[in-house]
Amino acid sequence: MVGLQSRWRYLLMFLGIQLVVMALLSREGYHKRVTYFIRIFRKPDLTSSEHHNRTAVTVAAGDVYANLFNLSKSHSHGDNMPYCPETSPLIGGPIHVSFPSGLTLAEVQRKNPLVIRGGRYRPPNCEARHKTAIIIPHRNREHHLKFLLYYLHPFLQRQQLSYGIYVIHQAGNYTFNRAKLMNVGFREAMREEDWDCLFFHDVDLIPEDDRNLYTCDANPKHAAIAMDKFGYKLPYKMYFGGVSALSPLHYLKMNGFPNNYWGWGGEDDDIGIRVSLAGMYITRPSLKTGRYKMIKHKLDKGNDENPKSSDQPHDAGTWLEQVQHVGKDTPDVEAGRDEHAGVRGRLSGLPSPLRQHHRQHRH
């Protein structure tokens, strides 16, 4: 009899402990912490099966879409639409980023039903306080582009921005010119919309925290302060590469970007110096929020390291001579759209030898 009572006592104690644990986990704070650690240690199942790949996409990147499922699909903006809150209630903080092999542009489109033709979005339930254009210099990086779009669309939507994404593509096999493409992107974006802010965004960098706001500051902003390739540290004080933001006024004050850097490297330092010589300074988010993960890749063909990138003279006289040429050879640009990608594509018709026509989507 004593043994039976003892067993019942242990059983009741066990059930009581279970109820306490369940009550704790049901509280929002504990639930968030447990979910966060599960996401960190869980690895996506990357098998060759298409079914498993689709599952891996959902499991690995589901957190960045988590706060968007209840948004209305209605875009009936009227005069009585309230302004969005100054701090978006959809922001969730750290984002788990992975690169499953099964991701397709069709999946990107399916996951972003509120993005309209041309890569444009505005919050459906309130009037955005900020309008931001994303400029992406691009060539032969379609594999990277689909990952960036998969994460960037919900990242921006969680900040309740009105935004447009512009992919500026350099045609042909000649040496890549990132800064010149960004000049093209500024011109084309401002031609379509009076944007408050323009973010110049490398295609292989994925933001890891949506508290890193894609809005402009009073001075030019360097957003990619902490990349995994640099150990999540700023490599040097004047570094302005990866992801940076300018208002139209900032861009005009520094007279745009240098057109004379062909190949990889050098233009970032030049742009940083232009900011300083124009009487402005670089602002940055914290190391905690300005985190980016880089998609690993080899150096592209046609984008070899610029042999002059490490010894470009940066005195004031040289800078003034360089900026006088910015915008002189203004390129013509033809528009193309990829509705599956959710972007407005721009093929850069730069001066010979880079001039080319878009043969698939002509408008």
Short mmCIF file of C-alpha atoms in Angstrom, two decimals:
data_model
loop_
_atom_site.label_atom_id
_atom_site.label_comp_id
_atom_site.label_asym_id
_atom_site.label_seq_id
_atom_site.Cartn_x
_atom_site.Cartn_y
_atom_site.Cartn_z
CA MET A 1 0.00 0.00 0.00
CA VAL A 2 2.80 2.34 0.89
CA GLY A 3 4.51 1.56 -2.42
CA LEU A 4 1.36 2.37 -4.39
CA GLN A 5 0.94 5.72 -2.64
CA SER A 6 4.57 6.55 -3.35
CA ARG A 7 4.09 5.83 -7.03
CA TRP A 8 1.02 8.08 -7.19
CA ARG A 9 2.94 10.82 -5.40
CA TYR A 10 5.80 10.68 -7.97
CA LEU A 11 3.31 10.62 -10.83
CA LEU A 12 1.51 13.73 -9.55
CA MET A 13 4.84 15.51 -9.06
CA PHE A 14 5.86 14.66 -12.63
CA LEU A 15 2.57 15.95 -14.02
CA GLY A 16 2.89 19.11 -11.93
CA ILE A 17 6.37 19.81 -13.31
CA GLN A 18 5.09 19.31 -16.84
CA LEU A 19 2.27 21.79 -16.29
CA VAL A 20 4.70 24.39 -14.92
CA VAL A 21 7.05 23.99 -17.91
CA MET A 22 4.15 24.26 -20.37
CA ALA A 23 2.89 27.39 -18.63
CA LEU A 24 6.32 29.01 -18.83
CA LEU A 25 6.78 28.17 -22.51
CA SER A 26 3.34 29.51 -23.34
CA ARG A 27 4.37 32.94 -22.14
CA GLU A 28 5.47 35.10 -25.06
CA GLY A 29 8.94 35.89 -23.74
CA TYR A 30 9.92 32.28 -23.14
CA HIS A 31 8.35 31.20 -26.42
CA LYS A 32 10.42 33.71 -28.38
CA ARG A 33 13.65 32.67 -26.69
CA VAL A 34 13.06 28.97 -27.25
CA THR A 35 12.07 29.56 -30.90
CA TYR A 36 15.17 31.73 -31.43
CA PHE A 37 17.56 29.03 -30.15
CA ILE A 38 15.77 26.32 -32.15
CA ARG A 39 16.27 28.38 -35.33
CA ILE A 40 19.97 28.86 -34.59
CA PHE A 41 20.75 25.17 -34.14
CA ARG A 42 18.36 23.77 -36.75
CA LYS A 43 19.94 23.11 -40.14
CA PRO A 44 17.86 22.95 -43.34
CA ASP A 45 17.48 19.59 -45.08
CA LEU A 46 19.28 20.07 -48.38
CA THR A 47 18.60 16.96 -50.44
CA SER A 48 18.41 16.61 -54.18
CA SER A 49 14.66 16.06 -54.04
CA GLU A 50 12.60 19.06 -55.14
CA HIS A 51 10.08 18.37 -52.39
CA HIS A 52 12.78 18.44 -49.72
CA ASN A 53 14.29 21.60 -51.20
CA ARG A 54 10.97 23.42 -50.97
CA THR A 55 10.63 22.28 -47.38
CA ALA A 56 14.15 23.53 -46.63
CA VAL A 57 13.29 26.97 -48.02
CA THR A 58 10.23 27.20 -45.75
CA VAL A 59 12.06 25.99 -42.64
CA ALA A 60 15.27 27.99 -43.11
CA ALA A 61 13.79 31.35 -44.07
CA GLY A 62 10.29 31.25 -42.61
CA ASP A 63 11.16 33.67 -39.81
CA VAL A 64 11.66 36.65 -42.12
CA TYR A 65 8.09 36.25 -43.38
CA ALA A 66 6.55 35.42 -40.01
CA ASN A 67 5.07 38.86 -39.28
CA LEU A 68 3.60 39.38 -42.77
CA PHE A 69 1.00 36.63 -43.09
CA ASN A 70 -1.89 38.74 -41.76
CA LEU A 71 -1.39 41.73 -44.07
CA SER A 72 -4.35 42.52 -46.27
CA LYS A 73 -3.97 42.24 -50.05
CA SER A 74 -6.01 45.39 -50.57
CA HIS A 75 -4.14 48.36 -52.06
CA SER A 76 -7.05 50.83 -51.82
CA HIS A 77 -5.08 53.80 -50.53
CA GLY A 78 -7.33 56.76 -49.90
CA ASP A 79 -7.17 60.23 -48.38
CA ASN A 80 -8.10 58.86 -44.96
CA MET A 81 -5.29 56.32 -44.80
CA PRO A 82 -3.40 56.83 -41.51
CA TYR A 83 0.36 57.15 -41.46
CA CYS A 84 2.31 54.08 -40.42
CA PRO A 85 3.74 54.15 -36.87
CA GLU A 86 7.14 55.79 -36.49
CA THR A 87 8.46 52.42 -35.34
CA SER A 88 7.02 49.52 -37.30
CA PRO A 89 5.29 46.89 -35.13
CA LEU A 90 6.33 44.26 -37.69
CA ILE A 91 10.06 44.53 -36.94
CA GLY A 92 11.34 41.35 -35.33
CA GLY A 93 15.11 41.79 -34.96
CA PRO A 94 17.64 39.08 -35.95
CA ILE A 95 16.95 37.11 -39.13
CA HIS A 96 18.23 33.60 -39.73
CA VAL A 97 19.81 33.49 -43.20
CA SER A 98 20.64 30.35 -45.17
CA PHE A 99 20.98 29.51 -48.87
CA PRO A 100 19.02 26.34 -49.72
CA SER A 101 19.57 24.96 -53.20
CA GLY A 102 15.88 24.62 -54.06
CA LEU A 103 14.95 28.33 -54.08
CA THR A 104 13.44 29.66 -57.33
CA LEU A 105 12.23 33.07 -58.48
CA ALA A 106 8.74 31.58 -58.66
CA GLU A 107 8.98 30.91 -54.91
CA VAL A 108 10.06 34.53 -54.36
CA GLN A 109 7.00 35.71 -56.26
CA ARG A 110 4.66 33.36 -54.39
CA LYS A 111 5.96 34.52 -51.01
CA ASN A 112 5.47 38.21 -51.87
CA PRO A 113 1.91 38.61 -53.20
CA LEU A 114 1.74 42.33 -52.35
CA VAL A 115 4.72 43.26 -54.55
CA ILE A 116 3.33 44.68 -57.78
CA ARG A 117 4.80 44.78 -61.26
CA GLY A 118 8.13 46.53 -61.41
CA GLY A 119 9.24 45.49 -57.92
CA ARG A 120 7.12 48.12 -56.16
CA TYR A 121 5.48 47.84 -52.75
CA ARG A 122 3.69 50.05 -50.28
CA PRO A 123 2.08 49.08 -46.97
CA PRO A 124 -1.54 48.03 -47.52
CA ASN A 125 -2.95 49.31 -44.22
CA CYS A 126 -1.15 52.62 -43.69
CA GLU A 127 0.65 55.42 -45.50
CA ALA A 128 4.42 54.88 -45.49
CA ARG A 129 6.53 57.57 -43.86
CA HIS A 130 9.53 56.80 -46.08
CA LYS A 131 10.07 56.04 -49.78
CA THR A 132 13.24 54.06 -50.52
CA ALA A 133 14.73 52.87 -53.81
CA ILE A 134 17.12 49.90 -53.80
CA ILE A 135 19.79 50.04 -56.53
CA ILE A 136 21.54 46.71 -57.25
CA PRO A 137 24.54 46.72 -59.66
CA HIS A 138 24.44 43.36 -61.43
CA ARG A 139 25.98 41.06 -63.99
CA ASN A 140 25.81 37.25 -64.18
CA ARG A 141 24.64 36.97 -60.59
CA GLU A 142 21.13 35.55 -61.05
CA HIS A 143 21.86 32.85 -58.47
CA HIS A 144 22.70 35.49 -55.86
CA LEU A 145 19.87 37.78 -56.92
CA LYS A 146 17.13 35.26 -56.08
CA PHE A 147 18.45 34.90 -52.51
CA LEU A 148 18.72 38.66 -52.05
CA LEU A 149 15.16 39.19 -53.30
CA TYR A 150 13.84 36.36 -51.12
CA TYR A 151 15.10 38.08 -47.98
CA LEU A 152 15.02 41.74 -49.02
CA HIS A 153 11.32 41.97 -49.93
CA PRO A 154 10.01 40.86 -46.50
CA PHE A 155 12.85 42.73 -44.77
CA LEU A 156 11.62 46.00 -46.29
CA GLN A 157 7.95 45.17 -45.79
CA ARG A 158 8.52 44.61 -42.08
CA GLN A 159 9.85 48.18 -41.91
CA GLN A 160 6.61 49.45 -43.55
CA LEU A 161 8.46 51.25 -46.31
CA SER A 162 7.18 52.27 -49.71
CA TYR A 163 9.95 50.87 -51.90
CA GLY A 164 11.09 49.88 -55.37
CA ILE A 165 13.93 47.54 -56.34
CA TYR A 166 16.06 48.37 -59.41
CA VAL A 167 18.51 45.84 -60.83
CA ILE A 168 21.08 47.66 -62.98
CA HIS A 169 22.60 45.11 -65.34
CA GLN A 170 25.83 45.66 -67.27
CA ALA A 171 25.65 43.98 -70.65
CA GLY A 172 28.48 42.21 -72.44
CA ASN A 173 31.70 40.65 -71.17
CA TYR A 174 33.74 43.78 -70.63
CA THR A 175 35.23 44.82 -67.31
CA PHE A 176 32.62 45.50 -64.64
CA ASN A 177 32.05 49.07 -63.47
CA ARG A 178 30.03 49.05 -60.25
CA ALA A 179 30.08 52.79 -59.54
CA LYS A 180 28.99 53.72 -63.05
CA LEU A 181 26.04 51.35 -62.78
CA MET A 182 25.04 53.07 -59.53
CA ASN A 183 25.02 56.41 -61.37
CA VAL A 184 22.70 54.84 -63.93
CA GLY A 185 20.50 53.48 -61.14
CA PHE A 186 20.18 56.88 -59.46
CA ARG A 187 19.15 58.52 -62.70
CA GLU A 188 16.56 55.90 -63.62
CA ALA A 189 15.06 55.60 -60.14
CA MET A 190 14.64 59.36 -59.74
CA ARG A 191 13.10 59.55 -63.20
CA GLU A 192 10.28 57.28 -62.03
CA GLU A 193 9.68 58.45 -58.46
CA ASP A 194 10.64 61.24 -56.08
CA TRP A 195 12.44 58.87 -53.68
CA ASP A 196 13.44 60.07 -50.20
CA CYS A 197 16.36 57.69 -50.02
CA LEU A 198 18.40 55.44 -52.32
CA PHE A 199 20.21 52.34 -51.06
CA PHE A 200 23.08 51.09 -53.23
CA HIS A 201 23.18 47.37 -52.51
CA ASP A 202 25.64 44.63 -53.52
CA VAL A 203 23.79 41.58 -54.80
CA ASP A 204 25.67 39.12 -52.57
CA LEU A 205 24.93 40.72 -49.17
CA ILE A 206 21.91 39.64 -47.11
CA PRO A 207 20.83 41.77 -44.10
CA GLU A 208 20.56 39.81 -40.85
CA ASP A 209 18.59 42.21 -38.65
CA ASP A 210 15.52 44.22 -39.71
CA ARG A 211 16.25 46.88 -37.07
CA ASN A 212 18.86 48.07 -39.58
CA LEU A 213 16.49 50.63 -41.08
CA TYR A 214 16.60 51.25 -44.83
CA THR A 215 15.95 54.95 -44.47
CA CYS A 216 18.32 57.88 -44.91
CA ASP A 217 19.97 59.92 -42.17
CA ALA A 218 21.00 63.57 -42.18
CA ASN A 219 24.36 62.41 -43.62
CA PRO A 220 25.29 59.53 -45.96
CA LYS A 221 24.81 56.15 -44.29
CA HIS A 222 27.00 53.06 -44.52
CA ALA A 223 24.65 50.21 -43.58
CA ALA A 224 26.90 47.16 -44.02
CA ILE A 225 29.10 47.89 -41.04
CA ALA A 226 29.42 44.23 -39.90
CA MET A 227 29.88 41.59 -42.61
CA ASP A 228 30.62 37.98 -41.80
CA LYS A 229 33.58 38.03 -44.24
CA PHE A 230 35.24 40.65 -42.00
CA GLY A 231 34.34 38.87 -38.75
CA TYR A 232 31.37 41.21 -38.26
CA LYS A 233 33.69 44.18 -37.80
CA LEU A 234 34.32 47.34 -39.78
CA PRO A 235 37.51 46.70 -41.82
CA TYR A 236 38.63 50.36 -41.67
CA LYS A 237 37.15 53.73 -40.74
CA MET A 238 36.48 55.15 -44.24
CA TYR A 239 35.05 51.92 -45.65
CA PHE A 240 31.83 52.69 -47.56
CA GLY A 241 31.27 49.46 -49.46
CA GLY A 242 28.63 46.76 -49.63
CA VAL A 243 25.44 48.63 -48.76
CA SER A 244 25.22 52.41 -48.47
CA ALA A 245 22.46 55.02 -48.51
CA LEU A 246 22.21 58.52 -49.92
CA SER A 247 19.40 61.02 -50.18
CA PRO A 248 19.11 62.78 -53.54
CA LEU A 249 20.67 65.87 -51.92
CA HIS A 250 23.63 63.84 -50.66
CA TYR A 251 24.18 62.42 -54.14
CA LEU A 252 24.15 65.86 -55.77
CA LYS A 253 26.43 67.40 -53.12
CA MET A 254 29.12 64.77 -53.78
CA ASN A 255 28.45 64.90 -57.54
CA GLY A 256 27.62 61.22 -57.82
CA PHE A 257 29.99 58.28 -58.05
CA PRO A 258 33.29 57.96 -59.95
CA ASN A 259 32.94 56.59 -63.49
CA ASN A 260 36.58 55.60 -63.92
CA TYR A 261 36.92 52.46 -61.74
CA TRP A 262 36.86 49.39 -63.99
CA GLY A 263 37.17 46.08 -62.17
CA TRP A 264 36.94 45.11 -58.51
CA GLY A 265 37.95 47.54 -55.79
CA GLY A 266 38.85 51.18 -55.29
CA GLU A 267 35.54 52.91 -55.90
CA ASP A 268 34.37 52.45 -52.28
CA ASP A 269 37.31 54.42 -50.90
CA ASP A 270 36.84 57.11 -53.55
CA ILE A 271 33.15 57.46 -52.63
CA GLY A 272 34.01 57.72 -48.93
CA ILE A 273 36.43 60.56 -49.69
CA ARG A 274 33.85 62.33 -51.83
CA VAL A 275 31.49 62.27 -48.84
CA SER A 276 34.13 63.90 -46.65
CA LEU A 277 35.20 66.52 -49.18
CA ALA A 278 31.57 67.48 -49.76
CA GLY A 279 31.36 68.53 -46.10
CA MET A 280 29.46 65.47 -44.90
CA TYR A 281 30.34 62.52 -42.71
CA ILE A 282 29.42 58.83 -42.71
CA THR A 283 26.79 57.54 -40.27
CA ARG A 284 26.41 53.86 -39.39
CA PRO A 285 24.07 51.57 -37.45
CA SER A 286 25.40 49.61 -34.51
CA LEU A 287 27.52 46.50 -34.98
CA LYS A 288 24.63 44.55 -33.50
CA THR A 289 22.06 45.56 -36.12
CA GLY A 290 24.25 46.32 -39.16
CA ARG A 291 25.06 42.65 -39.77
CA TYR A 292 25.22 41.07 -43.25
CA LYS A 293 25.93 37.59 -44.52
CA MET A 294 27.80 37.32 -47.81
CA ILE A 295 26.99 34.65 -50.38
CA LYS A 296 30.33 32.98 -50.99
CA HIS A 297 31.60 33.07 -54.58
CA LYS A 298 34.71 33.28 -56.68
CA LEU A 299 35.83 36.51 -58.35
CA ASP A 300 33.80 36.99 -61.52
CA LYS A 301 35.25 36.84 -64.99
CA GLY A 302 35.44 40.43 -66.23
CA ASN A 303 35.60 41.75 -62.68
CA ASP A 304 39.30 41.27 -61.96
CA GLU A 305 40.87 43.36 -59.25
CA ASN A 306 41.50 46.92 -60.34
CA PRO A 307 45.32 47.24 -60.51
CA LYS A 308 45.02 50.88 -59.47
CA SER A 309 42.57 50.29 -56.64
CA SER A 310 45.25 50.34 -53.93
CA ASP A 311 47.26 53.30 -55.22
CA GLN A 312 44.63 55.73 -56.51
CA PRO A 313 45.69 59.26 -55.51
CA HIS A 314 43.13 60.75 -53.18
CA ASP A 315 44.27 64.32 -52.73
CA ALA A 316 41.73 67.11 -53.12
CA GLY A 317 43.01 68.22 -56.53
CA THR A 318 42.66 64.75 -57.98
CA TRP A 319 39.19 64.38 -56.46
CA LEU A 320 38.00 67.67 -57.97
CA GLU A 321 39.37 66.61 -61.36
CA GLN A 322 37.54 63.27 -61.12
CA VAL A 323 34.16 64.60 -60.02
CA GLN A 324 34.08 67.13 -62.87
CA HIS A 325 33.69 64.14 -65.21
CA VAL A 326 30.90 62.44 -63.28
CA GLY A 327 27.75 62.44 -65.39
CA LYS A 328 29.38 63.78 -68.58
CA ASP A 329 28.88 60.55 -70.51
CA THR A 330 25.29 60.05 -69.37
CA PRO A 331 24.19 56.58 -70.49
CA ASP A 332 20.97 55.71 -72.23
CA VAL A 333 19.04 52.97 -70.49
CA GLU A 334 16.45 50.53 -71.71
CA ALA A 335 13.87 49.12 -69.34
CA GLY A 336 13.11 45.46 -68.82
CA ARG A 337 10.95 43.66 -66.29
CA ASP A 338 11.13 40.26 -64.70
CA GLU A 339 7.80 39.89 -62.95
CA HIS A 340 8.85 36.62 -61.30
CA ALA A 341 11.76 38.34 -59.58
CA GLY A 342 9.70 41.24 -58.30
CA VAL A 343 12.11 43.86 -59.57
CA ARG A 344 12.33 46.53 -62.21
CA GLY A 345 15.33 45.51 -64.31
CA ARG A 346 17.56 48.05 -65.98
CA LEU A 347 19.98 47.08 -68.69
CA SER A 348 22.70 49.68 -68.79
CA GLY A 349 23.31 50.94 -72.29
CA LEU A 350 26.62 52.47 -71.29
CA PRO A 351 28.79 54.11 -73.95
CA SER A 352 30.66 51.76 -76.29
CA PRO A 353 31.92 49.06 -75.75
CA LEU A 354 29.07 48.37 -73.28
CA ARG A 355 26.05 49.32 -75.39
CA GLN A 356 23.52 46.56 -75.88
CA HIS A 357 19.78 46.24 -76.43
CA HIS A 358 17.50 44.10 -74.31
CA ARG A 359 16.29 41.39 -76.68
CA GLN A 360 13.78 39.68 -74.40
CA HIS A 361 11.75 42.52 -72.86
CA ARG A 362 11.61 45.65 -74.97
CA HIS A 363 9.31 48.50 -74.05
#
